[in-house]
mmCIF file of C-alpha atoms and ligand atoms in Angstrom:
data_model
loop_
_atom_site.group_PDB
_atom_site.id
_atom_site.type_symbol
_atom_site.label_atom_id
_atom_site.label_comp_id
_atom_site.label_asym_id
_atom_site.label_seq_id
_atom_site.Cartn_x
_atom_site.Cartn_y
_atom_site.Cartn_z
ATOM 1 C CA MET A 1 -63.516 56.374 45.221
ATOM 2 C CA THR A 2 -61.711 56.358 48.337
ATOM 3 C CA ASP A 3 -63.133 57.991 51.441
ATOM 4 C CA GLU A 4 -60.620 60.368 52.742
ATOM 5 C CA LEU A 5 -61.939 60.235 56.398
ATOM 6 C CA THR A 6 -62.016 56.575 56.670
ATOM 7 C CA GLY A 7 -59.374 55.751 54.189
ATOM 8 C CA ASP A 8 -61.236 53.075 52.581
ATOM 9 C CA SER A 9 -58.636 52.206 49.984
ATOM 10 C CA GLY A 10 -61.008 49.553 48.427
ATOM 11 C CA PRO A 11 -61.063 48.920 44.473
ATOM 12 C CA GLY A 12 -61.532 52.942 43.891
ATOM 13 C CA VAL A 13 -58.001 53.942 45.080
ATOM 14 C CA ALA A 14 -56.228 51.102 43.002
ATOM 15 C CA ALA A 15 -58.426 52.041 39.792
ATOM 16 C CA LEU A 16 -57.075 55.243 40.660
ATOM 17 C CA VAL A 17 -53.739 54.440 40.890
ATOM 18 C CA ALA A 18 -53.798 52.092 37.681
ATOM 19 C CA SER A 19 -55.367 55.068 35.347
ATOM 20 C CA ARG A 20 -51.954 57.217 36.131
ATOM 21 C CA VAL A 21 -49.403 54.365 35.819
ATOM 22 C CA VAL A 22 -47.309 54.381 32.059
ATOM 23 C CA ASP A 23 -45.815 50.827 31.161
ATOM 24 C CA VAL A 24 -42.377 51.013 29.309
ATOM 25 C CA PRO A 25 -41.474 48.131 27.606
ATOM 26 C CA ASP A 26 -37.668 47.088 27.889
ATOM 27 C CA PHE A 27 -36.827 50.179 30.303
ATOM 28 C CA PRO A 28 -34.094 50.133 31.771
ATOM 29 C CA LYS A 29 -33.105 46.826 30.061
ATOM 30 C CA PRO A 30 -34.707 44.806 27.341
ATOM 31 C CA GLY A 31 -37.482 42.518 28.917
ATOM 32 C CA ILE A 32 -38.358 44.697 31.424
ATOM 33 C CA LEU A 33 -41.836 46.495 31.494
ATOM 34 C CA PHE A 34 -41.249 49.367 33.473
ATOM 35 C CA LYS A 35 -43.801 50.915 35.673
ATOM 36 C CA ASP A 36 -43.646 54.577 35.200
ATOM 37 C CA LEU A 37 -45.348 56.276 38.229
ATOM 38 C CA THR A 38 -44.324 60.051 37.558
ATOM 39 C CA PRO A 39 -48.058 60.942 36.024
ATOM 40 C CA LEU A 40 -49.156 60.271 39.426
ATOM 41 C CA PHE A 41 -47.123 62.136 41.457
ATOM 42 C CA ALA A 42 -47.592 65.086 38.516
ATOM 43 C CA ASP A 43 -51.664 64.681 39.034
ATOM 44 C CA GLY A 44 -52.262 66.995 42.723
ATOM 45 C CA PRO A 45 -55.988 65.585 43.462
ATOM 46 C CA VAL A 46 -54.780 62.109 42.851
ATOM 47 C CA PHE A 47 -51.605 62.505 44.834
ATOM 48 C CA ARG A 48 -53.054 63.964 47.924
ATOM 49 C CA GLN A 49 -55.965 60.773 47.799
ATOM 50 C CA VAL A 50 -53.057 58.603 47.684
ATOM 51 C CA ILE A 51 -51.416 60.111 50.147
ATOM 52 C CA ASP A 52 -54.264 60.264 52.318
ATOM 53 C CA VAL A 53 -54.978 56.526 51.946
ATOM 54 C CA ILE A 54 -51.481 55.930 53.116
ATOM 55 C CA ILE A 55 -51.555 57.589 56.442
ATOM 56 C CA ALA A 56 -55.020 56.098 57.151
ATOM 57 C CA HIS A 57 -54.047 52.845 56.571
ATOM 58 C CA HIS A 58 -51.245 52.981 58.670
ATOM 59 C CA GLY A 59 -53.096 54.230 61.538
ATOM 60 C CA GLY A 60 -53.541 58.051 60.815
ATOM 61 C CA ARG A 61 -51.769 61.025 62.183
ATOM 62 C CA GLY A 62 -49.759 59.325 65.093
ATOM 63 C CA GLY A 63 -49.663 55.809 63.687
ATOM 64 C CA PHE A 64 -45.884 55.990 63.257
ATOM 65 C CA ASP A 65 -42.990 58.575 63.998
ATOM 66 C CA VAL A 66 -41.149 58.950 60.911
ATOM 67 C CA VAL A 67 -40.977 58.061 57.431
ATOM 68 C CA VAL A 68 -38.315 56.705 55.475
ATOM 69 C CA GLY A 69 -38.021 57.544 51.667
ATOM 70 C CA VAL A 70 -36.163 54.745 49.458
ATOM 71 C CA GLU A 71 -34.174 56.567 46.420
ATOM 72 C CA ALA A 72 -35.211 57.932 44.421
ATOM 73 C CA ARG A 73 -39.092 57.823 43.458
ATOM 74 C CA GLY A 74 -39.721 56.397 47.340
ATOM 75 C CA PHE A 75 -38.452 60.072 48.355
ATOM 76 C CA VAL A 76 -41.452 61.933 46.490
ATOM 77 C CA ILE A 77 -44.269 59.651 48.668
ATOM 78 C CA ALA A 78 -42.011 60.075 51.913
ATOM 79 C CA ALA A 79 -41.893 63.877 51.880
ATOM 80 C CA ALA A 80 -45.680 64.040 51.456
ATOM 81 C CA LEU A 81 -46.533 61.505 54.100
ATOM 82 C CA ALA A 82 -44.175 63.400 56.427
ATOM 83 C CA TYR A 83 -45.199 66.894 55.711
ATOM 84 C CA ALA A 84 -49.036 65.264 56.083
ATOM 85 C CA SER A 85 -48.513 63.767 59.089
ATOM 86 C CA GLY A 86 -46.565 66.206 61.131
ATOM 87 C CA VAL A 87 -43.177 63.778 61.282
ATOM 88 C CA GLY A 88 -39.759 63.984 59.877
ATOM 89 C CA VAL A 89 -38.408 61.983 56.918
ATOM 90 C CA VAL A 90 -34.940 60.112 56.667
ATOM 91 C CA PRO A 91 -33.504 59.305 53.231
ATOM 92 C CA VAL A 92 -32.444 56.028 52.394
ATOM 93 C CA ARG A 93 -29.939 56.587 49.227
ATOM 94 C CA LYS A 94 -27.757 54.718 47.133
ATOM 95 C CA ALA A 95 -24.141 54.147 47.743
ATOM 96 C CA GLY A 96 -21.965 57.435 47.945
ATOM 97 C CA LYS A 97 -24.565 59.905 48.270
ATOM 98 C CA LEU A 98 -24.712 60.859 52.100
ATOM 99 C CA PRO A 99 -21.516 62.082 53.787
ATOM 100 C CA ARG A 100 -22.498 60.334 57.249
ATOM 101 C CA VAL A 101 -23.238 56.729 56.370
ATOM 102 C CA ALA A 102 -23.888 54.409 59.343
ATOM 103 C CA HIS A 103 -24.885 51.458 57.563
ATOM 104 C CA SER A 104 -24.768 49.574 54.093
ATOM 105 C CA ALA A 105 -26.670 47.317 52.568
ATOM 106 C CA THR A 106 -26.028 45.573 49.101
ATOM 107 C CA TYR A 107 -28.936 43.988 47.400
ATOM 108 C CA ASP A 108 -30.396 42.727 43.817
ATOM 109 C CA LEU A 109 -33.223 43.866 41.895
ATOM 110 C CA GLU A 110 -35.354 43.153 38.680
ATOM 111 C CA TYR A 111 -32.493 44.631 36.608
ATOM 112 C CA GLY A 112 -29.352 45.051 38.483
ATOM 113 C CA THR A 113 -27.533 45.440 41.674
ATOM 114 C CA ALA A 114 -27.492 48.403 44.086
ATOM 115 C CA THR A 115 -26.670 49.475 47.216
ATOM 116 C CA LEU A 116 -28.639 51.481 49.904
ATOM 117 C CA GLU A 117 -27.165 53.353 52.676
ATOM 118 C CA ILE A 118 -28.229 55.222 55.795
ATOM 119 C CA SER A 119 -27.186 58.293 57.875
ATOM 120 C CA GLU A 120 -25.325 58.059 61.585
ATOM 121 C CA GLY A 121 -28.471 59.125 64.160
ATOM 122 C CA ALA A 122 -31.135 58.336 61.792
ATOM 123 C CA PHE A 123 -33.271 57.600 64.672
ATOM 124 C CA THR A 124 -33.917 57.703 68.137
ATOM 125 C CA PRO A 125 -33.867 54.038 69.507
ATOM 126 C CA GLY A 126 -37.483 52.463 69.160
ATOM 127 C CA GLN A 127 -38.635 55.114 66.836
ATOM 128 C CA ARG A 128 -41.620 53.772 64.918
ATOM 129 C CA VAL A 129 -40.567 53.964 61.451
ATOM 130 C CA LEU A 130 -42.932 53.729 57.960
ATOM 131 C CA VAL A 131 -41.077 52.742 54.831
ATOM 132 C CA VAL A 132 -42.283 53.610 51.450
ATOM 133 C CA ASP A 133 -41.502 53.205 48.153
ATOM 134 C CA ASP A 134 -43.129 53.812 44.441
ATOM 135 C CA VAL A 135 -42.752 49.690 43.411
ATOM 136 C CA LEU A 136 -42.532 46.415 45.217
ATOM 137 C CA ALA A 137 -41.150 44.198 42.470
ATOM 138 C CA THR A 138 -38.109 41.267 43.753
ATOM 139 C CA GLY A 139 -38.278 42.946 47.114
ATOM 140 C CA GLY A 140 -34.576 43.102 47.767
ATOM 141 C CA THR A 141 -35.010 47.119 47.773
ATOM 142 C CA ALA A 142 -37.204 46.522 50.511
ATOM 143 C CA GLU A 143 -35.468 43.678 52.683
ATOM 144 C CA ALA A 144 -32.344 45.990 52.248
ATOM 145 C CA THR A 145 -33.945 49.039 53.371
ATOM 146 C CA LEU A 146 -35.712 47.246 56.277
ATOM 147 C CA ASP A 147 -32.333 45.635 57.650
ATOM 148 C CA LEU A 148 -30.763 49.053 57.601
ATOM 149 C CA VAL A 149 -33.878 50.521 59.589
ATOM 150 C CA ALA A 150 -33.216 47.712 62.266
ATOM 151 C CA ARG A 151 -29.566 48.552 62.278
ATOM 152 C CA ALA A 152 -30.184 52.022 63.076
ATOM 153 C CA GLY A 153 -32.448 51.598 65.838
ATOM 154 C CA GLY A 154 -35.755 52.333 64.211
ATOM 155 C CA VAL A 155 -38.653 50.168 64.752
ATOM 156 C CA VAL A 156 -40.514 49.165 60.998
ATOM 157 C CA CYS A 157 -44.304 49.354 61.768
ATOM 158 C CA GLY A 158 -44.797 49.306 57.957
ATOM 159 C CA PHE A 159 -43.890 49.100 54.542
ATOM 160 C CA THR A 160 -46.443 50.961 52.006
ATOM 161 C CA VAL A 161 -46.092 50.882 47.973
ATOM 162 C CA LEU A 162 -47.961 52.587 45.430
ATOM 163 C CA MET A 163 -47.651 49.140 42.950
ATOM 164 C CA GLU A 164 -46.762 45.855 43.969
ATOM 165 C CA LEU A 165 -45.341 43.431 41.100
ATOM 166 C CA ALA A 166 -46.857 39.908 42.777
ATOM 167 C CA PHE A 167 -45.488 37.674 40.337
ATOM 168 C CA LEU A 168 -42.144 38.889 41.335
ATOM 169 C CA ALA A 169 -43.078 37.901 45.304
ATOM 170 C CA GLY A 170 -40.859 40.433 46.725
ATOM 171 C CA ARG A 171 -43.548 40.363 49.698
ATOM 172 C CA ASP A 172 -42.066 36.905 50.747
ATOM 173 C CA ARG A 173 -38.674 38.699 51.651
ATOM 174 C CA LEU A 174 -40.562 40.617 53.969
ATOM 175 C CA PRO A 175 -41.812 38.183 56.617
ATOM 176 C CA GLY A 176 -43.767 39.976 59.840
ATOM 177 C CA CYS A 177 -44.365 43.233 58.052
ATOM 178 C CA ASP A 178 -47.166 45.051 57.399
ATOM 179 C CA VAL A 179 -47.073 45.467 53.733
ATOM 180 C CA HIS A 180 -49.511 47.560 52.267
ATOM 181 C CA ALA A 181 -49.983 48.076 48.414
ATOM 182 C CA LEU A 182 -52.544 50.282 46.902
ATOM 183 C CA MET A 183 -52.654 48.285 43.651
ATOM 184 C CA THR A 184 -51.389 44.591 42.963
ATOM 185 C CA VAL A 185 -50.156 43.834 39.245
HETATM 186 O O1 LIG B 201 -38.330 45.194 44.543
HETATM 187 P P1 LIG B 201 -37.311 45.592 43.891
HETATM 188 O O2 LIG B 201 -37.001 44.582 42.777
HETATM 189 O O3 LIG B 201 -35.688 45.715 44.857
HETATM 190 O O4 LIG B 201 -37.267 46.715 42.923
HETATM 191 C C1 LIG B 201 -38.084 48.013 43.786
HETATM 192 C C2 LIG B 201 -37.276 49.368 43.416
HETATM 193 O O5 LIG B 201 -36.769 49.471 42.033
HETATM 194 C C3 LIG B 201 -37.158 50.751 41.734
HETATM 195 O O6 LIG B 201 -35.905 51.594 42.033
HETATM 196 P P2 LIG B 201 -34.600 51.707 41.612
HETATM 197 O O7 LIG B 201 -33.487 50.880 41.693
HETATM 198 O O8 LIG B 201 -34.843 51.702 39.893
HETATM 199 O O9 LIG B 201 -34.156 53.218 41.413
HETATM 200 P P3 LIG B 201 -34.964 54.522 41.474
HETATM 201 O O10 LIG B 201 -35.948 55.133 41.968
HETATM 202 O O11 LIG B 201 -33.489 55.249 41.949
HETATM 203 O O12 LIG B 201 -35.178 54.765 39.919
HETATM 204 C C4 LIG B 201 -38.195 51.070 42.779
HETATM 205 O O13 LIG B 201 -38.191 52.808 43.159
HETATM 206 C C5 LIG B 201 -37.885 50.278 43.996
HETATM 207 O O14 LIG B 201 -36.697 51.040 44.967
HETATM 208 N N1 LIG B 202 -40.910 47.032 36.517
HETATM 209 C C1 LIG B 202 -40.289 47.805 37.476
HETATM 210 N N2 LIG B 202 -41.007 49.291 36.929
HETATM 211 C C2 LIG B 202 -40.730 50.333 37.765
HETATM 212 N N3 LIG B 202 -40.192 50.074 38.958
HETATM 213 C C3 LIG B 202 -39.420 48.944 39.313
HETATM 214 N N4 LIG B 202 -38.734 48.333 40.215
HETATM 215 C C4 LIG B 202 -38.199 46.845 39.816
HETATM 216 N N5 LIG B 202 -38.974 46.663 38.793
HETATM 217 C C5 LIG B 202 -39.684 47.786 38.431
#
């Protein structure tokens, strides 16, 4: 089990995450094995432990100035991280949802193409940004998000996911970034 004080993520937290993931074959398209992490979000003690481990990995409270969450499942994690750390949260949203778009980025993911956007005035220049999502797969979403954060004046200090699908090599698209996955498949 994870030590909440040291944030030691070790095998304990990986097993915990794995125990709360449901594999859904052929969603949203035939051939995709979808990793459904909503059972983890629904388990209060596990969710809290996961949040504490992520904060500890990224330097504890004070290790980052703002959290970016990627629509939609990243929002759940980002809001919890921000609240627990006493910092704000900035949403990166799918196209057409934000009223004051500053920057857009289009990318491919495991099962399609999408465009992400960030608002005007998202950061003060040089703010240290922790980016969070539930899954790292091909890395298209993460690469686009890191690009948006940089164009908006933020400095990415880390990228965190609950689960990394290593066989899709998404990490290779994020050179120089502190990529942290609580569990890897
Ligand atoms: O590494 P990639 O291949 O880019 O895939 C990872 C992304 O795919 C999923 O989001 P999705 O686009 O399905 O959106 P949702 O959270 O709104 O369901 C997941 O939440 C990540 O954001
Ligand atoms: N297989 C998968 N499961 C959950 N989210 C994903 N995002 C991209 N691929 C995914």
